PDB file of N, H, CA, C and O in Angstrom:
ATOM      1  N   MET A   1     278.234  59.541 206.288  1.00  0.00           N
ATOM      2  CA  MET A   1     277.167  60.452 205.903  1.00  0.00           C
ATOM      3  C   MET A   1     277.728  61.459 204.904  1.00  0.00           C
ATOM      4  O   MET A   1     278.808  62.012 205.108  1.00  0.00           O
ATOM      5  N   GLU A   2     277.004  61.685 203.849  1.00  0.00           N
ATOM      6  H   GLU A   2     276.127  61.236 203.683  1.00  0.00           H
ATOM      7  CA  GLU A   2     277.458  62.596 202.802  1.00  0.00           C
ATOM      8  C   GLU A   2     276.957  64.003 203.066  1.00  0.00           C
ATOM      9  O   GLU A   2     275.772  64.209 203.326  1.00  0.00           O
ATOM     10  N   ASN A   3     277.873  64.981 203.000  1.00  0.00           N
ATOM     11  H   ASN A   3     278.836  64.814 202.789  1.00  0.00           H
ATOM     12  CA  ASN A   3     277.511  66.361 203.222  1.00  0.00           C
ATOM     13  C   ASN A   3     277.646  67.094 201.891  1.00  0.00           C
ATOM     14  O   ASN A   3     278.754  67.237 201.375  1.00  0.00           O
ATOM     15  N   SER A   4     276.547  67.552 201.341  1.00  0.00           N
ATOM     16  H   SER A   4     275.647  67.435 201.761  1.00  0.00           H
ATOM     17  CA  SER A   4     276.546  68.247 200.052  1.00  0.00           C
ATOM     18  C   SER A   4     276.298  69.734 200.287  1.00  0.00           C
ATOM     19  O   SER A   4     275.358  70.119 200.983  1.00  0.00           O
ATOM     20  N   LEU A   5     277.161  70.565 199.692  1.00  0.00           N
ATOM     21  H   LEU A   5     277.924  70.253 199.127  1.00  0.00           H
ATOM     22  CA  LEU A   5     277.026  72.000 199.808  1.00  0.00           C
ATOM     23  C   LEU A   5     276.742  72.592 198.434  1.00  0.00           C
ATOM     24  O   LEU A   5     277.602  73.260 197.860  1.00  0.00           O
ATOM     25  N   GLU A   6     275.575  72.363 197.913  1.00  0.00           N
ATOM     26  H   GLU A   6     274.876  71.821 198.379  1.00  0.00           H
ATOM     27  CA  GLU A   6     275.262  72.812 196.575  1.00  0.00           C
ATOM     28  C   GLU A   6     274.875  74.290 196.565  1.00  0.00           C
ATOM     29  O   GLU A   6     274.252  74.796 197.499  1.00  0.00           O
ATOM     30  N   ASN A   7     275.265  74.967 195.475  1.00  0.00           N
ATOM     31  H   ASN A   7     275.770  74.555 194.716  1.00  0.00           H
ATOM     32  CA  ASN A   7     274.835  76.327 195.194  1.00  0.00           C
ATOM     33  C   ASN A   7     275.187  77.352 196.259  1.00  0.00           C
ATOM     34  O   ASN A   7     274.483  78.351 196.406  1.00  0.00           O
ATOM     35  N   LEU A   8     276.247  77.130 196.994  1.00  0.00           N
ATOM     36  H   LEU A   8     276.819  76.319 196.875  1.00  0.00           H
ATOM     37  CA  LEU A   8     276.706  78.128 197.943  1.00  0.00           C
ATOM     38  C   LEU A   8     277.772  78.991 197.269  1.00  0.00           C
ATOM     39  O   LEU A   8     278.599  78.486 196.510  1.00  0.00           O
ATOM     40  N   LYS A   9     277.746  80.283 197.548  1.00  0.00           N
ATOM     41  H   LYS A   9     277.074  80.693 198.165  1.00  0.00           H
ATOM     42  CA  LYS A   9     278.738  81.176 196.959  1.00  0.00           C
ATOM     43  C   LYS A   9     279.944  81.241 197.906  1.00  0.00           C
ATOM     44  O   LYS A   9     280.095  82.186 198.680  1.00  0.00           O
ATOM     45  N   LEU A  10     280.767  80.245 197.827  1.00  0.00           N
ATOM     46  H   LEU A  10     280.644  79.477 197.198  1.00  0.00           H
ATOM     47  CA  LEU A  10     281.971  80.188 198.636  1.00  0.00           C
ATOM     48  C   LEU A  10     283.093  80.873 197.890  1.00  0.00           C
ATOM     49  O   LEU A  10     283.142  80.800 196.662  1.00  0.00           O
ATOM     50  N   PRO A  11     283.993  81.535 198.587  1.00  0.00           N
ATOM     51  CA  PRO A  11     285.119  82.203 197.913  1.00  0.00           C
ATOM     52  C   PRO A  11     285.917  81.273 197.027  1.00  0.00           C
ATOM     53  O   PRO A  11     286.375  81.666 195.953  1.00  0.00           O
ATOM     54  N   GLU A  12     286.088  80.028 197.480  1.00  0.00           N
ATOM     55  H   GLU A  12     285.717  79.710 198.352  1.00  0.00           H
ATOM     56  CA  GLU A  12     286.865  79.065 196.699  1.00  0.00           C
ATOM     57  C   GLU A  12     286.173  78.759 195.361  1.00  0.00           C
ATOM     58  O   GLU A  12     286.838  78.650 194.331  1.00  0.00           O
ATOM     59  N   LEU A  13     284.869  78.623 195.376  1.00  0.00           N
ATOM     60  H   LEU A  13     284.329  78.711 196.212  1.00  0.00           H
ATOM     61  CA  LEU A  13     284.121  78.351 194.149  1.00  0.00           C
ATOM     62  C   LEU A  13     284.160  79.550 193.204  1.00  0.00           C
ATOM     63  O   LEU A  13     284.283  79.396 191.989  1.00  0.00           O
ATOM     64  N   GLU A  14     284.056  80.726 193.773  1.00  0.00           N
ATOM     65  H   GLU A  14     283.956  80.852 194.760  1.00  0.00           H
ATOM     66  CA  GLU A  14     284.132  81.933 192.954  1.00  0.00           C
ATOM     67  C   GLU A  14     285.527  82.054 192.312  1.00  0.00           C
ATOM     68  O   GLU A  14     285.644  82.486 191.165  1.00  0.00           O
ATOM     69  N   ALA A  15     286.570  81.676 193.044  1.00  0.00           N
ATOM     70  H   ALA A  15     286.474  81.325 193.976  1.00  0.00           H
ATOM     71  CA  ALA A  15     287.923  81.713 192.516  1.00  0.00           C
ATOM     72  C   ALA A  15     288.094  80.712 191.375  1.00  0.00           C
ATOM     73  O   ALA A  15     288.745  81.023 190.378  1.00  0.00           O
ATOM     74  N   ILE A  16     287.523  79.523 191.505  1.00  0.00           N
ATOM     75  H   ILE A  16     286.993  79.270 192.315  1.00  0.00           H
ATOM     76  CA  ILE A  16     287.586  78.529 190.452  1.00  0.00           C
ATOM     77  C   ILE A  16     286.845  79.015 189.212  1.00  0.00           C
ATOM     78  O   ILE A  16     287.329  78.872 188.089  1.00  0.00           O
ATOM     79  N   ALA A  17     285.680  79.582 189.426  1.00  0.00           N
ATOM     80  H   ALA A  17     285.286  79.698 190.338  1.00  0.00           H
ATOM     81  CA  ALA A  17     284.873  80.093 188.299  1.00  0.00           C
ATOM     82  C   ALA A  17     285.624  81.215 187.578  1.00  0.00           C
ATOM     83  O   ALA A  17     285.642  81.260 186.348  1.00  0.00           O
ATOM     84  N   LEU A  18     286.228  82.102 188.326  1.00  0.00           N
ATOM     85  H   LEU A  18     286.213  82.065 189.325  1.00  0.00           H
ATOM     86  CA  LEU A  18     286.991  83.191 187.718  1.00  0.00           C
ATOM     87  C   LEU A  18     288.186  82.645 186.933  1.00  0.00           C
ATOM     88  O   LEU A  18     288.497  83.137 185.848  1.00  0.00           O
ATOM     89  N   ARG A  19     288.840  81.651 187.472  1.00  0.00           N
ATOM     90  H   ARG A  19     288.588  81.251 188.353  1.00  0.00           H
ATOM     91  CA  ARG A  19     289.978  81.045 186.763  1.00  0.00           C
ATOM     92  C   ARG A  19     289.555  80.372 185.478  1.00  0.00           C
ATOM     93  O   ARG A  19     290.268  80.459 184.478  1.00  0.00           O
ATOM     94  N   LEU A  20     288.413  79.703 185.477  1.00  0.00           N
ATOM     95  H   LEU A  20     287.835  79.632 186.290  1.00  0.00           H
ATOM     96  CA  LEU A  20     287.912  79.082 184.259  1.00  0.00           C
ATOM     97  C   LEU A  20     287.673  80.137 183.176  1.00  0.00           C
ATOM     98  O   LEU A  20     288.003  79.937 182.006  1.00  0.00           O
ATOM     99  N   LYS A  21     287.094  81.262 183.594  1.00  0.00           N
ATOM    100  H   LYS A  21     286.826  81.425 184.544  1.00  0.00           H
ATOM    101  CA  LYS A  21     286.847  82.350 182.653  1.00  0.00           C
ATOM    102  C   LYS A  21     288.159  82.925 182.099  1.00  0.00           C
ATOM    103  O   LYS A  21     288.276  83.194 180.903  1.00  0.00           O
ATOM    104  N   GLU A  22     289.129  83.105 182.980  1.00  0.00           N
ATOM    105  H   GLU A  22     289.034  82.887 183.951  1.00  0.00           H
ATOM    106  CA  GLU A  22     290.438  83.602 182.562  1.00  0.00           C
ATOM    107  C   GLU A  22     291.113  82.668 181.566  1.00  0.00           C
ATOM    108  O   GLU A  22     291.659  83.101 180.551  1.00  0.00           O
ATOM    109  N   LEU A  23     291.062  81.372 181.881  1.00  0.00           N
ATOM    110  H   LEU A  23     290.618  81.020 182.705  1.00  0.00           H
ATOM    111  CA  LEU A  23     291.679  80.370 180.985  1.00  0.00           C
ATOM    112  C   LEU A  23     290.999  80.339 179.625  1.00  0.00           C
ATOM    113  O   LEU A  23     291.649  80.229 178.586  1.00  0.00           O
ATOM    114  N   ARG A  24     289.661  80.440 179.656  1.00  0.00           N
ATOM    115  H   ARG A  24     289.132  80.530 180.501  1.00  0.00           H
ATOM    116  CA  ARG A  24     288.914  80.463 178.378  1.00  0.00           C
ATOM    117  C   ARG A  24     289.376  81.612 177.517  1.00  0.00           C
ATOM    118  O   ARG A  24     289.631  81.435 176.326  1.00  0.00           O
ATOM    119  N   LYS A  25     289.488  82.798 178.108  1.00  0.00           N
ATOM    120  H   LYS A  25     289.281  82.942 179.076  1.00  0.00           H
ATOM    121  CA  LYS A  25     289.918  83.959 177.354  1.00  0.00           C
ATOM    122  C   LYS A  25     291.368  83.839 176.885  1.00  0.00           C
ATOM    123  O   LYS A  25     291.697  84.264 175.777  1.00  0.00           O
ATOM    124  N   LEU A  26     292.226  83.270 177.713  1.00  0.00           N
ATOM    125  H   LEU A  26     291.958  82.925 178.613  1.00  0.00           H
ATOM    126  CA  LEU A  26     293.619  83.069 177.330  1.00  0.00           C
ATOM    127  C   LEU A  26     293.733  82.130 176.138  1.00  0.00           C
ATOM    128  O   LEU A  26     294.637  82.279 175.315  1.00  0.00           O
ATOM    129  N   LYS A  27     292.832  81.172 176.038  1.00  0.00           N
ATOM    130  H   LYS A  27     292.098  81.051 176.706  1.00  0.00           H
ATOM    131  CA  LYS A  27     292.830  80.224 174.928  1.00  0.00           C
ATOM    132  C   LYS A  27     292.209  80.799 173.675  1.00  0.00           C
ATOM    133  O   LYS A  27     292.174  80.136 172.639  1.00  0.00           O
ATOM    134  N   GLY A  28     291.714  82.034 173.756  1.00  0.00           N
ATOM    135  H   GLY A  28     291.742  82.573 174.599  1.00  0.00           H
ATOM    136  CA  GLY A  28     291.190  82.696 172.589  1.00  0.00           C
ATOM    137  C   GLY A  28     289.710  82.548 172.339  1.00  0.00           C
ATOM    138  O   GLY A  28     289.218  82.903 171.268  1.00  0.00           O
ATOM    139  N   TYR A  29     288.990  82.023 173.325  1.00  0.00           N
ATOM    140  H   TYR A  29     289.390  81.735 174.195  1.00  0.00           H
ATOM    141  CA  TYR A  29     287.535  81.911 173.188  1.00  0.00           C
ATOM    142  C   TYR A  29     286.890  83.172 173.707  1.00  0.00           C
ATOM    143  O   TYR A  29     286.984  83.476 174.896  1.00  0.00           O
ATOM    144  N   SER A  30     286.234  83.913 172.827  1.00  0.00           N
ATOM    145  H   SER A  30     286.158  83.665 171.861  1.00  0.00           H
ATOM    146  CA  SER A  30     285.668  85.189 173.224  1.00  0.00           C
ATOM    147  C   SER A  30     284.422  85.054 174.081  1.00  0.00           C
ATOM    148  O   SER A  30     284.105  85.951 174.862  1.00  0.00           O
ATOM    149  N   ASN A  31     283.717  83.944 173.945  1.00  0.00           N
ATOM    150  H   ASN A  31     283.976  83.215 173.311  1.00  0.00           H
ATOM    151  CA  ASN A  31     282.553  83.745 174.791  1.00  0.00           C
ATOM    152  C   ASN A  31     282.435  82.269 175.198  1.00  0.00           C
ATOM    153  O   ASN A  31     283.053  81.387 174.602  1.00  0.00           O
ATOM    154  N   TYR A  32     281.649  82.043 176.196  1.00  0.00           N
ATOM    155  H   TYR A  32     281.147  82.760 176.681  1.00  0.00           H
ATOM    156  CA  TYR A  32     281.527  80.692 176.761  1.00  0.00           C
ATOM    157  C   TYR A  32     280.843  79.705 175.810  1.00  0.00           C
ATOM    158  O   TYR A  32     281.041  78.495 175.925  1.00  0.00           O
ATOM    159  N   GLU A  33     280.049  80.211 174.882  1.00  0.00           N
ATOM    160  H   GLU A  33     279.889  81.194 174.789  1.00  0.00           H
ATOM    161  CA  GLU A  33     279.332  79.311 173.971  1.00  0.00           C
ATOM    162  C   GLU A  33     280.286  78.519 173.082  1.00  0.00           C
ATOM    163  O   GLU A  33     280.052  77.339 172.819  1.00  0.00           O
ATOM    164  N   HIS A  34     281.356  79.157 172.620  1.00  0.00           N
ATOM    165  H   HIS A  34     281.545  80.116 172.834  1.00  0.00           H
ATOM    166  CA  HIS A  34     282.307  78.486 171.765  1.00  0.00           C
ATOM    167  C   HIS A  34     283.072  77.389 172.460  1.00  0.00           C
ATOM    168  O   HIS A  34     283.248  76.300 171.913  1.00  0.00           O
ATOM    169  N   ILE A  35     283.526  77.670 173.661  1.00  0.00           N
ATOM    170  H   ILE A  35     283.382  78.555 174.105  1.00  0.00           H
ATOM    171  CA  ILE A  35     284.295  76.657 174.385  1.00  0.00           C
ATOM    172  C   ILE A  35     283.364  75.507 174.852  1.00  0.00           C
ATOM    173  O   ILE A  35     283.780  74.349 174.891  1.00  0.00           O
ATOM    174  N   ALA A  36     282.144  75.831 175.193  1.00  0.00           N
ATOM    175  H   ALA A  36     281.807  76.772 175.162  1.00  0.00           H
ATOM    176  CA  ALA A  36     281.197  74.789 175.564  1.00  0.00           C
ATOM    177  C   ALA A  36     281.000  73.825 174.422  1.00  0.00           C
ATOM    178  O   ALA A  36     280.951  72.614 174.637  1.00  0.00           O
ATOM    179  N   PHE A  37     280.885  74.341 173.197  1.00  0.00           N
ATOM    180  H   PHE A  37     280.925  75.325 173.023  1.00  0.00           H
ATOM    181  CA  PHE A  37     280.740  73.488 172.013  1.00  0.00           C
ATOM    182  C   PHE A  37     281.959  72.604 171.825  1.00  0.00           C
ATOM    183  O   PHE A  37     281.821  71.410 171.561  1.00  0.00           O
ATOM    184  N   GLU A  38     283.164  73.177 171.958  1.00  0.00           N
ATOM    185  H   GLU A  38     283.277  74.148 172.173  1.00  0.00           H
ATOM    186  CA  GLU A  38     284.404  72.427 171.801  1.00  0.00           C
ATOM    187  C   GLU A  38     284.560  71.334 172.857  1.00  0.00           C
ATOM    188  O   GLU A  38     285.134  70.278 172.593  1.00  0.00           O
ATOM    189  N   LEU A  39     284.045  71.601 174.047  1.00  0.00           N
ATOM    190  H   LEU A  39     283.579  72.459 174.262  1.00  0.00           H
ATOM    191  CA  LEU A  39     284.136  70.618 175.133  1.00  0.00           C
ATOM    192  C   LEU A  39     283.002  69.591 175.100  1.00  0.00           C
ATOM    193  O   LEU A  39     283.004  68.632 175.872  1.00  0.00           O
ATOM    194  N   GLY A  40     282.063  69.792 174.227  1.00  0.00           N
ATOM    195  H   GLY A  40     282.062  70.571 173.600  1.00  0.00           H
ATOM    196  CA  GLY A  40     280.929  68.884 174.155  1.00  0.00           C
ATOM    197  C   GLY A  40     279.933  69.070 175.279  1.00  0.00           C
ATOM    198  O   GLY A  40     279.231  68.133 175.662  1.00  0.00           O
ATOM    199  N   MET A  41     279.874  70.288 175.811  1.00  0.00           N
ATOM    200  H   MET A  41     280.444  71.049 175.500  1.00  0.00           H
ATOM    201  CA  MET A  41     278.961  70.597 176.909  1.00  0.00           C
ATOM    202  C   MET A  41     277.845  71.491 176.404  1.00  0.00           C
ATOM    203  O   MET A  41     277.994  72.162 175.383  1.00  0.00           O
ATOM    204  N   SER A  42     276.746  71.501 177.106  1.00  0.00           N
ATOM    205  H   SER A  42     276.625  70.956 177.936  1.00  0.00           H
ATOM    206  CA  SER A  42     275.720  72.470 176.761  1.00  0.00           C
ATOM    207  C   SER A  42     276.211  73.866 177.188  1.00  0.00           C
ATOM    208  O   SER A  42     277.021  74.011 178.104  1.00  0.00           O
ATOM    209  N   ARG A  43     275.701  74.859 176.503  1.00  0.00           N
ATOM    210  H   ARG A  43     275.044  74.741 175.759  1.00  0.00           H
ATOM    211  CA  ARG A  43     276.083  76.231 176.853  1.00  0.00           C
ATOM    212  C   ARG A  43     275.706  76.568 178.282  1.00  0.00           C
ATOM    213  O   ARG A  43     276.471  77.215 178.997  1.00  0.00           O
ATOM    214  N   SER A  44     274.529  76.130 178.697  1.00  0.00           N
ATOM    215  H   SER A  44     273.908  75.604 178.116  1.00  0.00           H
ATOM    216  CA  SER A  44     274.085  76.473 180.043  1.00  0.00           C
ATOM    217  C   SER A  44     274.932  75.777 181.122  1.00  0.00           C
ATOM    218  O   SER A  44     275.195  76.352 182.178  1.00  0.00           O
ATOM    219  N   ALA A  45     275.352  74.543 180.846  1.00  0.00           N
ATOM    220  H   ALA A  45     275.139  74.076 179.988  1.00  0.00           H
ATOM    221  CA  ALA A  45     276.189  73.823 181.828  1.00  0.00           C
ATOM    222  C   ALA A  45     277.542  74.543 181.995  1.00  0.00           C
ATOM    223  O   ALA A  45     278.025  74.720 183.114  1.00  0.00           O
ATOM    224  N   TYR A  46     278.135  74.947 180.879  1.00  0.00           N
ATOM    225  H   TYR A  46     277.743  74.803 179.971  1.00  0.00           H
ATOM    226  CA  TYR A  46     279.425  75.642 180.998  1.00  0.00           C
ATOM    227  C   TYR A  46     279.259  76.993 181.662  1.00  0.00           C
ATOM    228  O   TYR A  46     280.098  77.403 182.465  1.00  0.00           O
ATOM    229  N   TRP A  47     278.181  77.687 181.332  1.00  0.00           N
ATOM    230  H   TRP A  47     277.499  77.355 180.680  1.00  0.00           H
ATOM    231  CA  TRP A  47     277.920  78.997 181.922  1.00  0.00           C
ATOM    232  C   TRP A  47     277.799  78.876 183.439  1.00  0.00           C
ATOM    233  O   TRP A  47     278.302  79.724 184.176  1.00  0.00           O
ATOM    234  N   ARG A  48     277.126  77.814 183.905  1.00  0.00           N
ATOM    235  H   ARG A  48     276.717  77.126 183.306  1.00  0.00           H
ATOM    236  CA  ARG A  48     277.001  77.622 185.348  1.00  0.00           C
ATOM    237  C   ARG A  48     278.363  77.382 185.996  1.00  0.00           C
ATOM    238  O   ARG A  48     278.592  77.808 187.128  1.00  0.00           O
ATOM    239  N   LEU A  49     279.263  76.708 185.291  1.00  0.00           N
ATOM    240  H   LEU A  49     279.077  76.362 184.371  1.00  0.00           H
ATOM    241  CA  LEU A  49     280.609  76.528 185.836  1.00  0.00           C
ATOM    242  C   LEU A  49     281.322  77.871 185.957  1.00  0.00           C
ATOM    243  O   LEU A  49     281.945  78.156 186.979  1.00  0.00           O
ATOM    244  N   GLU A  50     281.230  78.693 184.918  1.00  0.00           N
ATOM    245  H   GLU A  50     280.724  78.461 184.088  1.00  0.00           H
ATOM    246  CA  GLU A  50     281.917  79.977 184.922  1.00  0.00           C
ATOM    247  C   GLU A  50     281.324  80.975 185.910  1.00  0.00           C
ATOM    248  O   GLU A  50     281.987  81.948 186.268  1.00  0.00           O
ATOM    249  N   THR A  51     280.116  80.758 186.348  1.00  0.00           N
ATOM    250  H   THR A  51     279.578  79.967 186.057  1.00  0.00           H
ATOM    251  CA  THR A  51     279.509  81.642 187.322  1.00  0.00           C
ATOM    252  C   THR A  51     279.575  81.057 188.750  1.00  0.00           C
ATOM    253  O   THR A  51     279.136  81.680 189.716  1.00  0.00           O
ATOM    254  N   GLY A  52     280.130  79.856 188.842  1.00  0.00           N
ATOM    255  H   GLY A  52     280.487  79.350 188.057  1.00  0.00           H
ATOM    256  CA  GLY A  52     280.281  79.230 190.164  1.00  0.00           C
ATOM    257  C   GLY A  52     279.002  78.597 190.676  1.00  0.00           C
ATOM    258  O   GLY A  52     278.890  78.287 191.862  1.00  0.00           O
ATOM    259  N   ALA A  53     278.039  78.406 189.791  1.00  0.00           N
ATOM    260  H   ALA A  53     278.130  78.658 188.828  1.00  0.00           H
ATOM    261  CA  ALA A  53     276.744  77.874 190.233  1.00  0.00           C
ATOM    262  C   ALA A  53     276.620  76.371 190.031  1.00  0.00           C
ATOM    263  O   ALA A  53     275.626  75.786 190.462  1.00  0.00           O
ATOM    264  N   ASN A  54     277.581  75.730 189.399  1.00  0.00           N
ATOM    265  H   ASN A  54     278.389  76.205 189.050  1.00  0.00           H
ATOM    266  CA  ASN A  54     277.429  74.322 189.071  1.00  0.00           C
ATOM    267  C   ASN A  54     278.489  73.463 189.754  1.00  0.00           C
ATOM    268  O   ASN A  54     279.025  72.532 189.153  1.00  0.00           O
ATOM    269  N   PHE A  55     278.780  73.774 190.988  1.00  0.00           N
ATOM    270  H   PHE A  55     278.345  74.530 191.476  1.00  0.00           H
ATOM    271  CA  PHE A  55     279.762  73.010 191.726  1.00  0.00           C
ATOM    272  C   PHE A  55     279.065  72.290 192.892  1.00  0.00           C
ATOM    273  O   PHE A  55     278.100  72.794 193.466  1.00  0.00           O
ATOM    274  N   GLU A  56     279.562  71.142 193.212  1.00  0.00           N
ATOM    275  H   GLU A  56     280.346  70.732 192.745  1.00  0.00           H
ATOM    276  CA  GLU A  56     279.038  70.412 194.349  1.00  0.00           C
ATOM    277  C   GLU A  56     280.229  69.918 195.141  1.00  0.00           C
ATOM    278  O   GLU A  56     281.104  69.231 194.612  1.00  0.00           O
ATOM    279  N   LEU A  57     280.254  70.270 196.402  1.00  0.00           N
ATOM    280  H   LEU A  57     279.543  70.827 196.831  1.00  0.00           H
ATOM    281  CA  LEU A  57     281.301  69.784 197.304  1.00  0.00           C
ATOM    282  C   LEU A  57     280.739  68.678 198.171  1.00  0.00           C
ATOM    283  O   LEU A  57     279.651  68.802 198.734  1.00  0.00           O
ATOM    284  N   LYS A  58     281.484  67.609 198.270  1.00  0.00           N
ATOM    285  H   LYS A  58     282.368  67.509 197.812  1.00  0.00           H
ATOM    286  CA  LYS A  58     281.025  66.501 199.105  1.00  0.00           C
ATOM    287  C   LYS A  58     282.116  66.153 200.104  1.00  0.00           C
ATOM    288  O   LYS A  58     283.305  66.149 199.786  1.00  0.00           O
ATOM    289  N   ASN A  59     281.688  65.869 201.289  1.00  0.00           N
ATOM    290  H   ASN A  59     280.722  65.873 201.548  1.00  0.00           H
ATOM    291  CA  ASN A  59     282.580  65.433 202.354  1.00  0.00           C
ATOM    292  C   ASN A  59     282.526  63.908 202.399  1.00  0.00           C
ATOM    293  O   ASN A  59     281.471  63.339 202.678  1.00  0.00           O
ATOM    294  N   PRO A  60     283.645  63.241 202.129  1.00  0.00           N
ATOM    295  CA  PRO A  60     283.632  61.754 202.069  1.00  0.00           C
ATOM    296  C   PRO A  60     283.523  61.109 203.452  1.00  0.00           C
ATOM    297  O   PRO A  60     283.433  59.885 203.548  1.00  0.00           O
ATOM    298  N   TYR A  61     283.530  61.893 204.504  1.00  0.00           N
ATOM    299  H   TYR A  61     283.603  62.887 204.426  1.00  0.00           H
ATOM    300  CA  TYR A  61     283.515  61.319 205.858  1.00  0.00           C
ATOM    301  C   TYR A  61     282.129  61.292 206.442  1.00  0.00           C
ATOM    302  O   TYR A  61     281.944  60.841 207.572  1.00  0.00           O
TER     303      TYR A  61
END
């Protein structure tokens, strides 16, 4: 049975989102729109990753 935990504000997801933002800034991207373009992602999809809203955890058991 698959267990999906969509759109929960878990500390782990917030930490991942914060790290993505830190890495983006370290690479010299001043805003998420520029890196989204470079990655071939929509701006909204990347923004959701940086805010921790676009993660899905699944339990394979």
